[in-house]
mmCIF file with all atom_site columns, C-alpha atoms in Angstrom:
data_model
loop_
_atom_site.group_PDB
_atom_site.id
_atom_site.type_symbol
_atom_site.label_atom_id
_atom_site.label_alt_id
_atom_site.label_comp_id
_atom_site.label_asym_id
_atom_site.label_entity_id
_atom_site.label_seq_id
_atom_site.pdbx_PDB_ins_code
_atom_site.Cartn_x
_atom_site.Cartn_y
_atom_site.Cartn_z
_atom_site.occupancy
_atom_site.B_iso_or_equiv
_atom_site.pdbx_formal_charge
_atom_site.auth_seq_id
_atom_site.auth_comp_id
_atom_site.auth_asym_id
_atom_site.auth_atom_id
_atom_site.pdbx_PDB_model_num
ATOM 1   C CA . UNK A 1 1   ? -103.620 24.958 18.292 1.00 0.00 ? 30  UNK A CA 1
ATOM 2   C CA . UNK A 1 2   ? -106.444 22.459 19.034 1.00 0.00 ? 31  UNK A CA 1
ATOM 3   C CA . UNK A 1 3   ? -107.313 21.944 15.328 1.00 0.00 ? 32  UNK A CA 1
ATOM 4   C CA . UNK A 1 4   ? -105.938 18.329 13.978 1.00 0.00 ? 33  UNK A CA 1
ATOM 5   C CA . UNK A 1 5   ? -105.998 19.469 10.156 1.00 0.00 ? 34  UNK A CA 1
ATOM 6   C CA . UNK A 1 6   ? -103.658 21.865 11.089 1.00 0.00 ? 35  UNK A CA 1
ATOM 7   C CA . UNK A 1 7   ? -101.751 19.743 13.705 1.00 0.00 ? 36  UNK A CA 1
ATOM 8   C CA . UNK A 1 8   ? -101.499 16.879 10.911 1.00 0.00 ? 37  UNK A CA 1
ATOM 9   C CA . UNK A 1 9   ? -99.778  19.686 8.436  1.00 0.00 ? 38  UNK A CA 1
ATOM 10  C CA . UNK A 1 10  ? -97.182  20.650 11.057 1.00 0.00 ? 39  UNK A CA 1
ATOM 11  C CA . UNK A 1 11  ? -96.089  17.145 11.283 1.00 0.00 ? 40  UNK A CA 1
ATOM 12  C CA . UNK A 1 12  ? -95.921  16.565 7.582  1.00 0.00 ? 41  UNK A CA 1
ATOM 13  C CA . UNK A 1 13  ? -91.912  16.521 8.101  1.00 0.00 ? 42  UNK A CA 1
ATOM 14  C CA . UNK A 1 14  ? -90.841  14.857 4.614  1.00 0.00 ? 43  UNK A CA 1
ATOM 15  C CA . UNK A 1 15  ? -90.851  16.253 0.742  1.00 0.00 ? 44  UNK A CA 1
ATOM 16  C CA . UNK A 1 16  ? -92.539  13.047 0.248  1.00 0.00 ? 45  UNK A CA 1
ATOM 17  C CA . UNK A 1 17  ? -95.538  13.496 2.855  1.00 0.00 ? 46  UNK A CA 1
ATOM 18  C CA . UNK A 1 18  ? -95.820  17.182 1.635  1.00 0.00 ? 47  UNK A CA 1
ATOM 19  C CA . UNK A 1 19  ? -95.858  16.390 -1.823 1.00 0.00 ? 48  UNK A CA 1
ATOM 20  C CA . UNK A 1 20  ? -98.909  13.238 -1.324 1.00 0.00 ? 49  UNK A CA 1
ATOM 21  C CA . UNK A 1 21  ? -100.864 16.315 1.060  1.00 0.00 ? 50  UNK A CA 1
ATOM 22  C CA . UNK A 1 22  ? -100.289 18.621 -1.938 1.00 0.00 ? 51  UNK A CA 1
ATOM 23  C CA . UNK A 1 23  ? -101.555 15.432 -4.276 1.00 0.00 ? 52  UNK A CA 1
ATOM 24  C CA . UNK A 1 24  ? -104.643 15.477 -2.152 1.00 0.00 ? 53  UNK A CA 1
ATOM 25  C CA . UNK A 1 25  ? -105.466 18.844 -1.564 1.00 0.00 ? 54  UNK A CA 1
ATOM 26  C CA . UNK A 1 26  ? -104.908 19.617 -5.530 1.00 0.00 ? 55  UNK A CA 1
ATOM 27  C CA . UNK A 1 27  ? -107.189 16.510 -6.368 1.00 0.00 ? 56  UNK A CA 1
ATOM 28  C CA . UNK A 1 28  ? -110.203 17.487 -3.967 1.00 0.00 ? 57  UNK A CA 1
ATOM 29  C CA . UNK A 1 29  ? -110.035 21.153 -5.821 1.00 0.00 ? 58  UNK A CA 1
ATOM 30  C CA . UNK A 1 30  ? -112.104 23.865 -3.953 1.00 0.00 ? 59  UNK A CA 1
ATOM 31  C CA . UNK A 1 31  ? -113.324 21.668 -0.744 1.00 0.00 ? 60  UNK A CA 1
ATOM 32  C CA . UNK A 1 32  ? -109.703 20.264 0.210  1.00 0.00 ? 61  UNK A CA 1
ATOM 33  C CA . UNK A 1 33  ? -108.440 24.193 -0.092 1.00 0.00 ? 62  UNK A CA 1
ATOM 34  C CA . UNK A 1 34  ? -111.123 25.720 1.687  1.00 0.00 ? 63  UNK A CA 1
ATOM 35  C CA . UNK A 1 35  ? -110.430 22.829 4.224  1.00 0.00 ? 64  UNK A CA 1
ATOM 36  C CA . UNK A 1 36  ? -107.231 23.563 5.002  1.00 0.00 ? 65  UNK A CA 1
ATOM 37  C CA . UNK A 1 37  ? -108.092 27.685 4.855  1.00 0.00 ? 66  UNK A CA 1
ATOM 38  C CA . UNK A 1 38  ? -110.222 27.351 7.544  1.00 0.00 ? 67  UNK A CA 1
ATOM 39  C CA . UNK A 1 39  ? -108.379 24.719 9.667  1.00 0.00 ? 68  UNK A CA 1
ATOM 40  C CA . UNK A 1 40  ? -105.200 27.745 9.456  1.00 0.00 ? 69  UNK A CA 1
ATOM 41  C CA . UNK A 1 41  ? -108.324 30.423 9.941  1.00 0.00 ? 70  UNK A CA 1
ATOM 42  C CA . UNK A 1 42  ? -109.556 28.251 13.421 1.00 0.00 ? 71  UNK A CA 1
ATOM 43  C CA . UNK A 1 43  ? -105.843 27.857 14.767 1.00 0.00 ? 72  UNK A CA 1
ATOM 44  C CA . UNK A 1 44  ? -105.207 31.348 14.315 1.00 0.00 ? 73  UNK A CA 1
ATOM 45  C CA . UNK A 1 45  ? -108.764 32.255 16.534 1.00 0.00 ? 74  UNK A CA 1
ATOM 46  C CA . UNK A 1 46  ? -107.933 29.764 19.133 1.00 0.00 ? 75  UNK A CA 1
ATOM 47  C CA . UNK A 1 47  ? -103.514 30.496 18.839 1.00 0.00 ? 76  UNK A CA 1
ATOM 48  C CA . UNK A 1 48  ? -102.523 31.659 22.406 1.00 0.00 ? 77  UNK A CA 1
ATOM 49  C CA . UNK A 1 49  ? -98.581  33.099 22.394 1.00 0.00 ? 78  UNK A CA 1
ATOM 50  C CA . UNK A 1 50  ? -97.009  29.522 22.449 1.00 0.00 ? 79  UNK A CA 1
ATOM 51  C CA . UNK A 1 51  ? -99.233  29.133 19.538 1.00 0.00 ? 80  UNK A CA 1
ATOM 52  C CA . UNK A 1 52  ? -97.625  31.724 17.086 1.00 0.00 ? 81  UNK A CA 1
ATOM 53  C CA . UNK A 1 53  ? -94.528  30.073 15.832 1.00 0.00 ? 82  UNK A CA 1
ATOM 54  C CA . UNK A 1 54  ? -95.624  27.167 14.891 1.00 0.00 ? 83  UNK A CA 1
ATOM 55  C CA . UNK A 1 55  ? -98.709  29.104 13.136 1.00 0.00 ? 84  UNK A CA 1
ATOM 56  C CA . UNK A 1 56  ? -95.988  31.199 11.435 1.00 0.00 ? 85  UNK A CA 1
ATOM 57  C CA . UNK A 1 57  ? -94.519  28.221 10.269 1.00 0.00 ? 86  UNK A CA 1
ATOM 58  C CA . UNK A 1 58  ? -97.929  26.495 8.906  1.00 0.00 ? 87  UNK A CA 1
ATOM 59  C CA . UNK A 1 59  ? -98.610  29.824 7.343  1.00 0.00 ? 88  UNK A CA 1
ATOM 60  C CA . UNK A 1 60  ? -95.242  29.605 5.716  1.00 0.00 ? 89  UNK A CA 1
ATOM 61  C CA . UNK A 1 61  ? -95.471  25.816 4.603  1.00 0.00 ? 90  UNK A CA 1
ATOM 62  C CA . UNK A 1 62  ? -99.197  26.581 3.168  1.00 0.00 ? 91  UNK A CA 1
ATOM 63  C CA . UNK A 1 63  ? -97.783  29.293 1.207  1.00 0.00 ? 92  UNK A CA 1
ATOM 64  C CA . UNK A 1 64  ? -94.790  26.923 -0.187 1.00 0.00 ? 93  UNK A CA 1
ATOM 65  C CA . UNK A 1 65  ? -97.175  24.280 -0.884 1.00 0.00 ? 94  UNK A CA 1
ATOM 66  C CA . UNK A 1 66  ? -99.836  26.216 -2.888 1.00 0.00 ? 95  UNK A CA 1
ATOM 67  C CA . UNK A 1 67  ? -98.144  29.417 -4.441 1.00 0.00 ? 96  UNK A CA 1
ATOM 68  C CA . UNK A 1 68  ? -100.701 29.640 -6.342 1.00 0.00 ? 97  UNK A CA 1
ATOM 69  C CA . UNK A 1 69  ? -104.231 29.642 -4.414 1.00 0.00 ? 98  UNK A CA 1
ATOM 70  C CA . UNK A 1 70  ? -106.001 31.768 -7.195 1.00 0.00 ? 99  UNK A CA 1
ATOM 71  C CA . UNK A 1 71  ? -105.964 28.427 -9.024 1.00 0.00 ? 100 UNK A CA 1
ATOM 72  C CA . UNK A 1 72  ? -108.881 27.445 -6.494 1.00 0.00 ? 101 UNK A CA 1
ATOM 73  C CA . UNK A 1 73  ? -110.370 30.699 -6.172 1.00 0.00 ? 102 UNK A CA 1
ATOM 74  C CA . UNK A 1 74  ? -109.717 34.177 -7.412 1.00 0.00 ? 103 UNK A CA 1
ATOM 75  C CA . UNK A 1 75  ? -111.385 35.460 -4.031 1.00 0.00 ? 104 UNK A CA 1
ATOM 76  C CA . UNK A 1 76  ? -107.661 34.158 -2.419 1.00 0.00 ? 105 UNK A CA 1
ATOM 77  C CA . UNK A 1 77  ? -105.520 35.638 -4.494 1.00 0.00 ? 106 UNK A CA 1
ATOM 78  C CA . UNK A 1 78  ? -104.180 37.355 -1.705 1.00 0.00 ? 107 UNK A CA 1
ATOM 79  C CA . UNK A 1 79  ? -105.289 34.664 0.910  1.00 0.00 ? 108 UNK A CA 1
ATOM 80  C CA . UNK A 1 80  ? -101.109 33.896 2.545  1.00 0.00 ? 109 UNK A CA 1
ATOM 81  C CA . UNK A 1 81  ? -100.565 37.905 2.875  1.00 0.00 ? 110 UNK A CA 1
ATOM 82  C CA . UNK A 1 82  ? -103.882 38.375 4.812  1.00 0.00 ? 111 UNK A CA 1
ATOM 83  C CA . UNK A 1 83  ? -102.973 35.442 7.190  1.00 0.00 ? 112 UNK A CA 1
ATOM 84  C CA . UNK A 1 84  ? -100.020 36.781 7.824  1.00 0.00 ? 113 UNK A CA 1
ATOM 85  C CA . UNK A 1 85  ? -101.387 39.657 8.488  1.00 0.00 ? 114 UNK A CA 1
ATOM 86  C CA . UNK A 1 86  ? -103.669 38.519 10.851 1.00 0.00 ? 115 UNK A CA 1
ATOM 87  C CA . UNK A 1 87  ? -100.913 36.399 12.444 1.00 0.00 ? 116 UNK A CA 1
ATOM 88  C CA . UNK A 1 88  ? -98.552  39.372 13.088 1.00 0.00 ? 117 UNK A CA 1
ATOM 89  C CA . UNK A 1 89  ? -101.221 41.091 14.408 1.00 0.00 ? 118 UNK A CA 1
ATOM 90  C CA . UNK A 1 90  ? -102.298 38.779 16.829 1.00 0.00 ? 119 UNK A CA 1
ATOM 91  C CA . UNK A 1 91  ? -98.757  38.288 17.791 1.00 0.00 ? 120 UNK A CA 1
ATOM 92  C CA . UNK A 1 92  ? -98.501  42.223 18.331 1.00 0.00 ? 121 UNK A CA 1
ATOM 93  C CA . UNK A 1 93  ? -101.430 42.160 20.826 1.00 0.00 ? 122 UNK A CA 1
ATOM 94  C CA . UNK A 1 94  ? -99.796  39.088 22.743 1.00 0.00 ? 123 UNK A CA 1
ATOM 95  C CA . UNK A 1 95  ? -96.410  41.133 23.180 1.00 0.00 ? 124 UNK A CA 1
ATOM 96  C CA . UNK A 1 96  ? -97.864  44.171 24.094 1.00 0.00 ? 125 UNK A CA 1
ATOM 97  C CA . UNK A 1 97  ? -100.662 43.375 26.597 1.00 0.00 ? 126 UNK A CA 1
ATOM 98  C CA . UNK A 1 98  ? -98.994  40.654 29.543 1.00 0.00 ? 127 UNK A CA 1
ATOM 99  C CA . UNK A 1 99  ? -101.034 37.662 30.477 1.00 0.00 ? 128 UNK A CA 1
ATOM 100 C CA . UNK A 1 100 ? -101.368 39.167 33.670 1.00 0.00 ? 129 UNK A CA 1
ATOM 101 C CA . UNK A 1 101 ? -103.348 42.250 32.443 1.00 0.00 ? 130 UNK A CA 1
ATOM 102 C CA . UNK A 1 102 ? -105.734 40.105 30.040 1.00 0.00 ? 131 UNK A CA 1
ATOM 103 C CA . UNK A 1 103 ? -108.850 38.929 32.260 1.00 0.00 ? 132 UNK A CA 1
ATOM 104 C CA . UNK A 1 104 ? -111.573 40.846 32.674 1.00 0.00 ? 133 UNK A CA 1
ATOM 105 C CA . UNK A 1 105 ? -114.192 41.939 29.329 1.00 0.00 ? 134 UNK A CA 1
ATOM 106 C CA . UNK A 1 106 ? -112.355 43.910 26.038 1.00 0.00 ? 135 UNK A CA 1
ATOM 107 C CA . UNK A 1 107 ? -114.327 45.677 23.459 1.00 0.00 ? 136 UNK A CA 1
ATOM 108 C CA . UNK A 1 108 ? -112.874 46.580 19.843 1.00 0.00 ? 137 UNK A CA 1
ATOM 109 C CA . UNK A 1 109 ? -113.766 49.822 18.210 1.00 0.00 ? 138 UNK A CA 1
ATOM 110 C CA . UNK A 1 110 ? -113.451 50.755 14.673 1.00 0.00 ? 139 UNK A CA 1
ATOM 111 C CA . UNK A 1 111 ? -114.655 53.961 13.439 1.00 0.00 ? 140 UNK A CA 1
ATOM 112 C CA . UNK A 1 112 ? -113.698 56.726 10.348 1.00 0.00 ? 141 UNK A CA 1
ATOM 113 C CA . UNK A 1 113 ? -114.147 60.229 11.844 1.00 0.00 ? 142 UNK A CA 1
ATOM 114 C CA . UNK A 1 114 ? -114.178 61.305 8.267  1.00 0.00 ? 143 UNK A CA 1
ATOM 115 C CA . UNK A 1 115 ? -116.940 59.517 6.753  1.00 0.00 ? 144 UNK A CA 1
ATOM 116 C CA . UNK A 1 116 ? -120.891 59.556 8.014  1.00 0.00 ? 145 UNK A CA 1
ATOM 117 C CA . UNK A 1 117 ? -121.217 55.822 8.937  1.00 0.00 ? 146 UNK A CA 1
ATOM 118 C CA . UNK A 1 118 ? -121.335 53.816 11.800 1.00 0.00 ? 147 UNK A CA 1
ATOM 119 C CA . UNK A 1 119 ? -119.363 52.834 14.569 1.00 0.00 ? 148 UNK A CA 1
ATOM 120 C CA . UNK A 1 120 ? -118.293 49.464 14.666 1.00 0.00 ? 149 UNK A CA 1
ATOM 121 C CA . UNK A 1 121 ? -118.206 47.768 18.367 1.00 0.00 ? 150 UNK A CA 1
ATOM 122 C CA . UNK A 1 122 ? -118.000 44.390 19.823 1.00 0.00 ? 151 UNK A CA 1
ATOM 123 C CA . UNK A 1 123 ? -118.131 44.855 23.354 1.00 0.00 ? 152 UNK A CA 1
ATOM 124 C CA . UNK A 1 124 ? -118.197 42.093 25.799 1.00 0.00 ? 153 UNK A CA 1
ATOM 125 C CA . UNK A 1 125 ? -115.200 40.016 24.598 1.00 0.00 ? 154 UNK A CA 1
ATOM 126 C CA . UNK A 1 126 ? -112.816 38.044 26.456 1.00 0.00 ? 155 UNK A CA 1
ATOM 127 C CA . UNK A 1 127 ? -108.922 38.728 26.052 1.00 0.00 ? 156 UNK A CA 1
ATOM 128 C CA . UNK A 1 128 ? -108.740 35.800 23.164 1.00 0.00 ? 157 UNK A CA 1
ATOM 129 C CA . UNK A 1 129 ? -111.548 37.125 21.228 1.00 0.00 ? 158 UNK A CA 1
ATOM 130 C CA . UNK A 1 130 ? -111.021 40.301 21.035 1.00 0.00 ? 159 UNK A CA 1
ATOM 131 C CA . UNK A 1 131 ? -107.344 39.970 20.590 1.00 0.00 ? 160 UNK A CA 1
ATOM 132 C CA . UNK A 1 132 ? -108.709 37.721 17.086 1.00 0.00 ? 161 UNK A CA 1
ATOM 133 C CA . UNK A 1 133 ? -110.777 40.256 16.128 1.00 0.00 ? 162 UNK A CA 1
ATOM 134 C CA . UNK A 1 134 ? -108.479 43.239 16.561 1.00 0.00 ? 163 UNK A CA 1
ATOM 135 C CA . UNK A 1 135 ? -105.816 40.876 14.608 1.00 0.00 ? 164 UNK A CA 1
ATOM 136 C CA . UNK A 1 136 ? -108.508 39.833 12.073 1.00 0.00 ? 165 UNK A CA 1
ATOM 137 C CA . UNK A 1 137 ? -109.421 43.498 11.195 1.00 0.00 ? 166 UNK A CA 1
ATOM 138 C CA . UNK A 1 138 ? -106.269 45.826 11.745 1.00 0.00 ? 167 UNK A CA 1
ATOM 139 C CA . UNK A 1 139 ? -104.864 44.419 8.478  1.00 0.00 ? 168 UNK A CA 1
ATOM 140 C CA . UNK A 1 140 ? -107.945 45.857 6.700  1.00 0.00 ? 169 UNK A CA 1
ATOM 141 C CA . UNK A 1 141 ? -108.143 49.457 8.032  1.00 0.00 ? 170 UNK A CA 1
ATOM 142 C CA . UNK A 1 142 ? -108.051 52.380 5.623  1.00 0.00 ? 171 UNK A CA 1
ATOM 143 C CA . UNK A 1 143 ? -105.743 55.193 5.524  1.00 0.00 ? 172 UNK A CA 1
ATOM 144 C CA . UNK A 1 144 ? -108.444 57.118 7.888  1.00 0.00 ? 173 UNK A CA 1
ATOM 145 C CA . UNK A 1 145 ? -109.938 54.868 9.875  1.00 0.00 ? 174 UNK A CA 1
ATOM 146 C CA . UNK A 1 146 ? -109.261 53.602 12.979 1.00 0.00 ? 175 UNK A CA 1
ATOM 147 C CA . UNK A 1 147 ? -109.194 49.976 15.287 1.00 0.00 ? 176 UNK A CA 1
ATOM 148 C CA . UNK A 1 148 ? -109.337 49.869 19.289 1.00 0.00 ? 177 UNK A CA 1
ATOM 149 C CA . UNK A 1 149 ? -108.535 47.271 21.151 1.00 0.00 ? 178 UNK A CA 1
ATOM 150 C CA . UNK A 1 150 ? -109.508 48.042 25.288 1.00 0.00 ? 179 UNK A CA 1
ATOM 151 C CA . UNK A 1 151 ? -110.061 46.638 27.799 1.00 0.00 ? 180 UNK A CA 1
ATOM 152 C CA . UNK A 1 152 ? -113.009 47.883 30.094 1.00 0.00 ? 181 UNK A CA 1
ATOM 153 C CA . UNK A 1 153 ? -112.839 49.024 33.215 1.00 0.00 ? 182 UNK A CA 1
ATOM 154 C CA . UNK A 1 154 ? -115.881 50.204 34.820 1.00 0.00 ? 183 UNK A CA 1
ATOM 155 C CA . UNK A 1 155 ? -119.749 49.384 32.954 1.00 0.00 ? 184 UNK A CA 1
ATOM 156 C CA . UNK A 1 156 ? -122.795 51.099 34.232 1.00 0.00 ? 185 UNK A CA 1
ATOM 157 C CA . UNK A 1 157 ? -125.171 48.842 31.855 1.00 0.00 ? 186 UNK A CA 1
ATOM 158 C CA . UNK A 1 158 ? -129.400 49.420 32.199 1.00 0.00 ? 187 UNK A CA 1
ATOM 159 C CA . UNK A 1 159 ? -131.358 47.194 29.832 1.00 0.00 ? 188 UNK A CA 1
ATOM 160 C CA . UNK A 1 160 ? -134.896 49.044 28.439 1.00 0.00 ? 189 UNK A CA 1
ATOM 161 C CA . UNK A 1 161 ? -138.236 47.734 30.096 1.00 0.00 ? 190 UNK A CA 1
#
């Protein structure tokens, strides 16, 4: 994890430095939440598998220290279930796929063969960023739908002139 918000929480070791982070957070309101949301958010993007513990354990100290994130927002009501989600996904791609099958591009698919919409591809992805996105979006699929995470193989590409 490369992000220092999230680097400085893992090192708050004491009740007393957790409670003065908690102090500060609570004081700043919205910002110093949505500060520390998207410091977790960035360190779970950039999290390679040494990474996930010590996520796992932010995640878990976050959740301690703010039981309550409605109180900032009612949009995160559910905010510490859907970052664990994501984690455990993530962490489920990293222990299938070995490090020594993850170069080359990935693509992620999501589709409902049930419904009339679109399919939803982001082709071109390296291992780390499509293995984020899979993780960010399996947590959210419906009963029906579906999320792909491959890797490609062979590409015949043509652009239009």
């Amino acid at each position: 994890m490369r992000n220092s918000l999230v680097t400085d929480f893992t090192q708050l070791t004491t009740a007393e430095a957790e409670e003065a982070f908690k102090q500060e957070v609570t004081a700043e309101g919205y910002a110093g939440f949505r500060r520390l949301l998207d410091s977790l958010t960035e360190a779970i993007k950039q999290a390679k598998d040494e990474d996930i513990v010590n996520l796992e354990q932010s995640i878990a100290k976050a959740k301690r220290l703010f039981p309550e994130p409605v109180a900032f927002s009612p949009s995160w009501e559910r905010i510490w279930d859907e970052l664990e989600a994501t984690v455990a996904a993530k962490k489920h791609v990293y222990t299938v796929i070995a490090p020594s099958d993850r170069t080359g591009e990935w693509q992620v698919i999501m589709d409902n063969p049930h419904a009339v919409q679109e399919v939803v591809c982001y082709p071109g992805l390296a291992f780390h960023d499509a293995a984020y996105l899979y993780a960010y979006f399996r947590p959210q699929i419906a009963k029906s739908e579906y999320i792909r995470l491959q890797k490609i193989q062979n590409v015949i590409q043509e652009n239009g002139g």
